Coordinates of C-alpha atoms and ligand atoms in Angstrom, one line a residue:
M90 CA -32.0 13.3 53.7
K91 CA -28.7 11.5 54.3
K92 CA -29.5 9.1 51.5
L93 CA -30.2 12.0 49.1
L94 CA -26.9 13.6 49.9
T95 CA -25.0 10.3 49.3
L96 CA -26.8 9.9 46.0
L97 CA -25.9 13.5 45.0
A98 CA -22.2 13.0 45.9
A99 CA -22.1 9.8 44.0
S100 CA -23.6 11.2 40.8
L101 CA -21.3 14.3 41.1
M102 CA -18.3 11.9 41.3
I103 CA -19.5 10.0 38.2
F104 CA -19.9 13.3 36.4
V105 CA -16.4 14.5 37.3
L106 CA -14.8 11.2 36.3
A107 CA -16.7 11.1 33.0
A108 CA -15.6 14.7 32.2
C109 CA -11.9 13.8 32.8
G110 CA -12.1 10.7 30.7
G111 CA -13.7 12.1 27.5
D112 CA -12.9 10.9 24.0
S113 CA -9.2 10.0 23.7
N114 CA -9.1 12.0 20.4
S115 CA -11.1 14.9 21.9
S116 CA -9.7 18.3 21.1
G117 CA -8.3 20.7 23.7
A118 CA -7.1 17.9 26.1
E119 CA -4.2 19.7 27.9
G120 CA -2.0 16.6 28.4
N121 CA 1.2 17.0 30.5
E122 CA 4.0 18.3 28.4
S123 CA 5.5 15.0 27.4
A124 CA 5.5 12.9 24.2
S125 CA 3.5 10.2 25.9
G126 CA 0.8 12.8 26.7
D127 CA -1.9 12.5 29.3
G128 CA -1.8 8.7 29.4
E129 CA -4.7 8.4 27.0
T130 CA -3.8 6.6 23.7
K131 CA -4.7 8.7 20.7
T132 CA -5.4 7.2 17.3
I133 CA -4.6 8.7 13.9
R134 CA -6.7 7.2 11.0
A135 CA -4.6 8.0 8.0
G136 CA -6.0 7.3 4.5
I137 CA -4.7 7.8 0.9
G138 CA -6.1 7.0 -2.5
L139 CA -3.1 5.2 -4.0
N140 CA -2.3 1.6 -3.3
D141 CA 0.1 0.0 -0.9
Q142 CA 2.9 -0.4 -3.5
H143 CA 3.1 3.4 -4.1
P144 CA 5.9 5.5 -2.5
Q145 CA 3.1 7.6 -1.0
Y146 CA 2.1 4.6 1.2
K147 CA 5.7 3.8 1.9
G148 CA 6.0 7.4 3.2
L149 CA 2.9 7.0 5.4
L150 CA 4.4 3.8 6.9
K151 CA 7.5 5.9 7.7
F152 CA 5.3 8.5 9.4
K153 CA 3.6 5.8 11.5
E154 CA 7.0 4.3 12.5
I155 CA 8.4 7.7 13.7
V156 CA 5.3 8.8 15.5
E157 CA 4.7 5.5 17.4
E158 CA 8.3 5.3 18.4
K159 CA 8.7 8.9 19.5
T160 CA 5.5 8.9 21.5
D161 CA 6.2 5.5 22.9
G162 CA 2.9 4.3 21.6
A163 CA 0.8 7.1 23.0
I164 CA -0.2 8.0 19.5
K165 CA -1.2 5.0 17.3
V166 CA -1.3 5.4 13.4
E167 CA -3.8 3.3 11.5
T168 CA -3.0 3.3 7.7
Y169 CA -5.5 2.9 4.9
H170 CA -4.7 2.8 1.2
S171 CA -6.5 2.4 -2.2
G172 CA -9.3 4.7 -1.3
Q173 CA -10.5 2.4 1.5
L174 CA -11.6 5.6 3.4
G175 CA -12.8 7.4 0.2
D176 CA -11.4 9.7 -2.4
D177 CA -9.2 12.8 -1.8
R178 CA -12.1 15.3 -1.4
T179 CA -14.2 12.9 0.8
M180 CA -11.2 12.2 3.1
T181 CA -10.3 15.9 3.3
E182 CA -14.0 16.6 4.3
A183 CA -13.7 13.8 6.9
L184 CA -10.7 15.7 8.5
Q185 CA -12.8 18.8 8.7
L186 CA -15.6 16.8 10.4
G187 CA -13.1 15.2 12.8
T188 CA -14.0 11.6 11.6
Q189 CA -10.5 11.0 10.2
E190 CA -7.1 12.5 11.2
V191 CA -4.7 12.4 8.2
T192 CA -4.9 12.3 4.4
I193 CA -2.4 13.3 1.7
P194 CA -4.3 14.7 -1.3
S195 CA -2.9 16.3 -4.5
T196 CA -3.1 20.1 -4.4
A197 CA -5.6 20.0 -7.3
P198 CA -8.6 18.8 -5.3
L199 CA -7.4 20.8 -2.3
A200 CA -8.0 24.0 -4.4
N201 CA -11.7 23.3 -3.7
F202 CA -11.0 24.2 -0.1
V203 CA -8.3 26.8 -0.6
P204 CA -8.4 28.2 -4.2
E205 CA -4.8 29.5 -4.0
F206 CA -3.5 25.9 -4.2
S207 CA -4.6 25.9 -7.9
V208 CA -1.4 27.9 -8.6
F209 CA 0.3 24.5 -8.8
D210 CA -2.1 23.5 -11.5
I211 CA -0.8 26.2 -13.9
P212 CA 0.5 24.0 -16.8
F213 CA 4.2 24.0 -17.4
L214 CA 4.8 26.1 -14.3
F215 CA 7.9 24.2 -13.0
P216 CA 10.7 23.3 -15.4
N217 CA 12.0 20.6 -13.1
E218 CA 11.8 19.0 -9.6
E219 CA 14.6 21.2 -8.2
V220 CA 12.7 24.4 -8.9
A221 CA 9.5 22.8 -7.5
D222 CA 11.4 22.0 -4.3
E223 CA 12.7 25.5 -3.9
V224 CA 9.3 27.2 -4.6
L225 CA 7.4 24.8 -2.2
A226 CA 10.0 25.5 0.6
S227 CA 9.8 29.3 -0.1
D228 CA 7.6 31.8 1.9
V229 CA 4.9 31.6 -0.7
G230 CA 4.8 27.8 -0.6
Q231 CA 4.8 27.7 3.2
G232 CA 2.3 30.5 3.3
L233 CA -0.2 28.5 1.3
L234 CA -0.1 25.7 4.0
E235 CA -1.0 28.3 6.6
K236 CA -4.2 29.2 4.7
L237 CA -5.5 25.7 5.4
E238 CA -6.1 26.5 9.1
S239 CA -9.2 28.6 8.0
Q240 CA -10.6 25.3 6.7
N241 CA -10.1 23.4 10.0
L242 CA -7.1 21.7 8.4
V243 CA -3.3 21.7 9.2
G244 CA -0.9 21.4 6.3
L245 CA 2.2 19.8 7.9
A246 CA 4.4 19.2 4.8
Y247 CA 4.6 18.9 1.0
W248 CA 5.1 15.5 -0.3
E249 CA 5.5 14.6 -4.0
N250 CA 3.0 13.3 -6.6
G251 CA 5.2 14.4 -9.5
F252 CA 5.2 15.4 -13.1
R253 CA 2.0 14.3 -14.8
D254 CA 2.1 12.5 -18.1
L255 CA -0.8 11.6 -20.5
T256 CA -2.0 8.1 -21.3
N257 CA -4.8 7.0 -23.6
S258 CA -6.3 4.0 -25.3
K259 CA -6.9 5.6 -28.7
R260 CA -3.7 7.0 -30.3
A261 CA -0.1 8.2 -30.0
V262 CA -0.1 11.9 -28.7
A263 CA 2.9 13.8 -30.1
T264 CA 1.5 17.3 -30.6
A265 CA -1.4 19.5 -29.3
E266 CA -3.4 18.5 -32.4
D267 CA -3.4 14.9 -31.2
F268 CA -5.4 15.8 -28.1
K269 CA -8.4 16.6 -30.3
G270 CA -11.6 14.9 -29.1
L271 CA -9.9 12.6 -26.6
K272 CA -12.1 12.0 -23.5
I273 CA -9.6 12.7 -20.7
R274 CA -10.3 12.3 -17.0
T275 CA -8.9 15.2 -15.0
M276 CA -8.7 15.7 -11.3
E277 CA -11.7 17.7 -9.8
N278 CA -10.2 21.1 -10.6
D279 CA -11.5 23.8 -12.9
L280 CA -8.1 24.9 -14.2
H281 CA -7.2 21.3 -15.2
L282 CA -10.6 21.1 -17.0
E283 CA -10.2 24.3 -19.0
A284 CA -6.6 23.6 -19.8
F285 CA -7.4 20.3 -21.4
K286 CA -10.3 21.9 -23.3
A287 CA -7.9 24.5 -24.6
L288 CA -5.7 21.6 -25.9
G289 CA -8.7 20.3 -27.8
A290 CA -9.5 17.4 -25.5
N291 CA -13.0 16.5 -24.1
P292 CA -12.2 16.4 -20.3
T293 CA -14.2 14.9 -17.5
P294 CA -13.5 15.7 -13.8
M295 CA -13.5 12.5 -11.7
A296 CA -12.4 11.1 -8.4
F297 CA -9.3 8.9 -8.6
T298 CA -11.2 6.0 -7.0
E299 CA -13.5 5.8 -10.1
L300 CA -10.7 6.2 -12.7
F301 CA -9.6 2.6 -13.4
T302 CA -13.2 1.4 -14.0
A303 CA -13.9 4.4 -16.2
M304 CA -10.9 3.6 -18.4
Q305 CA -11.8 -0.2 -18.4
Q306 CA -15.4 0.6 -19.6
G307 CA -14.3 3.2 -22.1
T308 CA -16.1 6.0 -20.3
V309 CA -12.9 7.9 -20.7
D310 CA -10.1 7.4 -23.3
G311 CA -7.3 8.6 -21.1
Q312 CA -5.9 10.2 -17.9
E313 CA -2.8 11.9 -16.7
N314 CA -0.6 11.0 -13.8
P315 CA 3.1 10.4 -13.0
Y316 CA 4.7 7.2 -14.4
A317 CA 4.9 5.6 -10.8
T318 CA 1.1 5.9 -10.5
I319 CA 0.4 4.7 -14.0
Y320 CA 2.5 1.6 -13.4
L321 CA 1.7 0.8 -9.8
Q322 CA -2.0 1.2 -10.3
K323 CA -1.7 -1.1 -13.4
F324 CA -3.1 1.5 -15.8
Y325 CA -1.1 -0.3 -18.6
E326 CA -3.9 -3.0 -18.4
V327 CA -6.4 -0.5 -19.8
Q328 CA -4.2 2.1 -21.6
D329 CA -2.1 1.7 -24.8
H330 CA -0.2 5.0 -25.2
V331 CA 1.9 7.2 -22.9
S332 CA 3.6 10.5 -23.8
N333 CA 6.0 12.5 -21.7
T334 CA 3.8 15.6 -21.7
H335 CA 5.1 16.5 -18.2
H336 CA 2.4 19.2 -18.3
I337 CA 2.0 19.8 -14.5
Y338 CA 4.1 19.1 -11.4
S339 CA 1.6 17.9 -8.6
P340 CA 2.6 18.3 -5.0
F341 CA 0.9 16.2 -2.3
V342 CA 0.0 18.0 1.0
F343 CA 0.2 16.0 4.3
L344 CA -3.0 17.2 6.0
M345 CA -4.1 16.7 9.6
S346 CA -7.4 17.6 11.1
K347 CA -7.0 20.9 13.0
E348 CA -9.3 19.6 15.8
F349 CA -7.0 16.6 16.4
F350 CA -3.8 18.6 16.1
D351 CA -5.0 21.2 18.6
G352 CA -5.8 18.3 21.0
L353 CA -2.1 17.2 21.1
N354 CA 0.3 18.7 23.7
E355 CA 3.3 20.7 22.4
D356 CA 5.7 17.8 22.4
Q357 CA 3.3 15.7 20.4
Q358 CA 2.5 18.5 17.9
K359 CA 6.3 18.8 17.3
I360 CA 6.6 15.0 16.9
V361 CA 3.8 14.7 14.3
T362 CA 5.1 17.8 12.4
D363 CA 8.7 16.7 12.3
A364 CA 7.5 13.1 11.4
A365 CA 5.5 14.4 8.4
K366 CA 8.5 16.4 7.1
E367 CA 11.0 13.5 7.6
A368 CA 8.6 10.9 6.1
G369 CA 8.1 13.3 3.2
K370 CA 11.8 13.5 2.4
H371 CA 11.8 9.7 2.4
Q372 CA 8.7 9.5 0.1
I373 CA 10.2 12.1 -2.3
K374 CA 13.4 10.1 -2.6
L375 CA 11.5 6.9 -3.3
N376 CA 9.3 8.7 -5.8
R377 CA 12.2 10.1 -7.8
E378 CA 14.1 6.8 -7.8
A379 CA 11.0 5.1 -9.1
N380 CA 9.6 7.4 -11.7
E381 CA 12.1 7.1 -14.6
K382 CA 12.3 3.3 -13.9
Y383 CA 8.6 2.9 -14.3
L384 CA 8.5 4.5 -17.8
K385 CA 10.7 1.5 -18.9
S386 CA 8.4 -0.8 -17.1
L387 CA 5.3 0.6 -18.9
Q388 CA 6.9 -0.1 -22.2
E389 CA 7.8 -3.6 -21.1
E390 CA 4.1 -4.0 -20.3
G391 CA 3.3 -3.2 -23.9
M392 CA 2.5 0.6 -23.8
T393 CA 3.7 2.7 -26.8
Y394 CA 5.8 5.6 -25.7
T395 CA 5.8 8.9 -27.6
E396 CA 8.4 11.6 -26.9
I397 CA 7.1 15.2 -27.0
T398 CA 9.6 17.4 -28.8
P399 CA 10.4 20.9 -27.3
E400 CA 8.7 22.5 -30.3
A401 CA 5.5 20.5 -29.7
R402 CA 5.6 21.3 -26.0
E403 CA 6.0 25.0 -26.8
E404 CA 2.9 24.8 -29.0
M405 CA 1.0 23.3 -26.0
V406 CA 2.2 26.1 -23.7
K407 CA 0.8 28.7 -26.2
K408 CA -2.6 26.9 -26.3
V409 CA -3.1 27.0 -22.5
Q410 CA -1.7 30.6 -22.0
P411 CA -5.2 32.2 -22.3
V412 CA -6.6 29.8 -19.6
I413 CA -3.8 30.8 -17.2
E414 CA -4.7 34.5 -17.7
D415 CA -8.4 33.7 -17.2
F416 CA -7.8 31.9 -13.9
K417 CA -5.3 34.4 -12.4
D418 CA -7.9 36.2 -10.3
D419 CA -9.7 33.0 -9.3
I420 CA -6.4 31.6 -7.9
G421 CA -5.4 35.0 -6.4
A422 CA -3.3 37.4 -8.5
E423 CA -0.9 38.1 -5.6
T424 CA -0.2 34.3 -5.1
V425 CA 0.3 33.8 -8.9
D426 CA 2.7 36.7 -9.1
K427 CA 4.7 35.5 -6.0
V428 CA 4.9 32.0 -7.3
Y429 CA 6.1 33.1 -10.8
K430 CA 8.7 35.3 -9.0
A431 CA 9.8 32.3 -6.9
V432 CA 10.2 30.2 -10.0
E433 CA 12.3 32.9 -11.6
E434 CA 14.5 33.1 -8.5
A435 CA 14.9 29.3 -8.4
T436 CA 15.6 29.0 -12.1
K437 CA 18.6 31.6 -12.0
Ligands
TK8_325 C1 -4.7 9.7 -5.4 C2 -4.8 11.0 -6.2 C3 -3.8 10.9 -7.4 C4 -4.0 12.1 -8.2 C5 -5.2 12.0 -9.2 O1 -5.6 9.8 -4.2 O2 -6.3 12.1 -8.6 O3 -5.0 11.7 -10.4 O4 -2.8 12.3 -9.0 O5 -2.5 10.7 -6.9 O6 -4.3 12.1 -5.3

């Protein structure tokens, strides 16, 4: 009998110790209210699609530096670039599953999780970066981040992808007419797809991780991204023409798994939130310093640059207008109206 009681007490002790240990990234752990948490080291696996030369990765390194310093190493950040952990959609799904903690997708693929994010895919919505900054910081911009919680995601900050410009391997594109028949890769987003069809192109949605090979093999003739991405991902090796279409301003969203975020104590939640915002300011500064410089670099690498005149851009705006009307309800009419109002306010 005595032996049985001893055995019972021992197994009870093992069970209690195991329950307290748990997975260091397990959710709900109520650590003591300090940055160093409950003594368990937590790990953030942070993955992006762009390579380690891009301002987005430089921003992620800044996030890592701040978080590891402020938590005194209680939270470690592992950084992965060039799609090592997958493409935007796959990594966003990994956050929902709790197998990854951070990724920073463009808002276009994010619209597959929260349709309202497609409001930023309305062509020619933002006239410049200053207006984009104001709208993203406004109630409607911040309100969109809150919608991510329903998808088991936390949107901590907006970072910047930037104004998107067209490249292709076939011909100079100066007017809407020149889009005719071009096989253009678009992000996986229906509004992008329909907008390029309205311009006369033959668009194909594709993950960013497959894009370079598709251009190399001629599966697509062209793509659209900011100059920094076009240069730093060496698209000039497989593309001959670039035009300043500036047709869409893409934000990035710094996403964290809600399961992981909820598992942090209050101090740690404030540290990762403030770090995402501070690193975002750093990334946006680097992005803007780089972008115009890279257009010159693209020409030095042999790409032919074609300037889009205001008249030609006006013609493109007219061609995509019906698509914007068609998508208003899919995005959410209230969100579209609020964003247009915020753009008007910011443009005054
Ligand atoms: C990188 C993508 C990229 C985006 C695209 O992961 O897919 O073309 O502009 O920056 O998010």
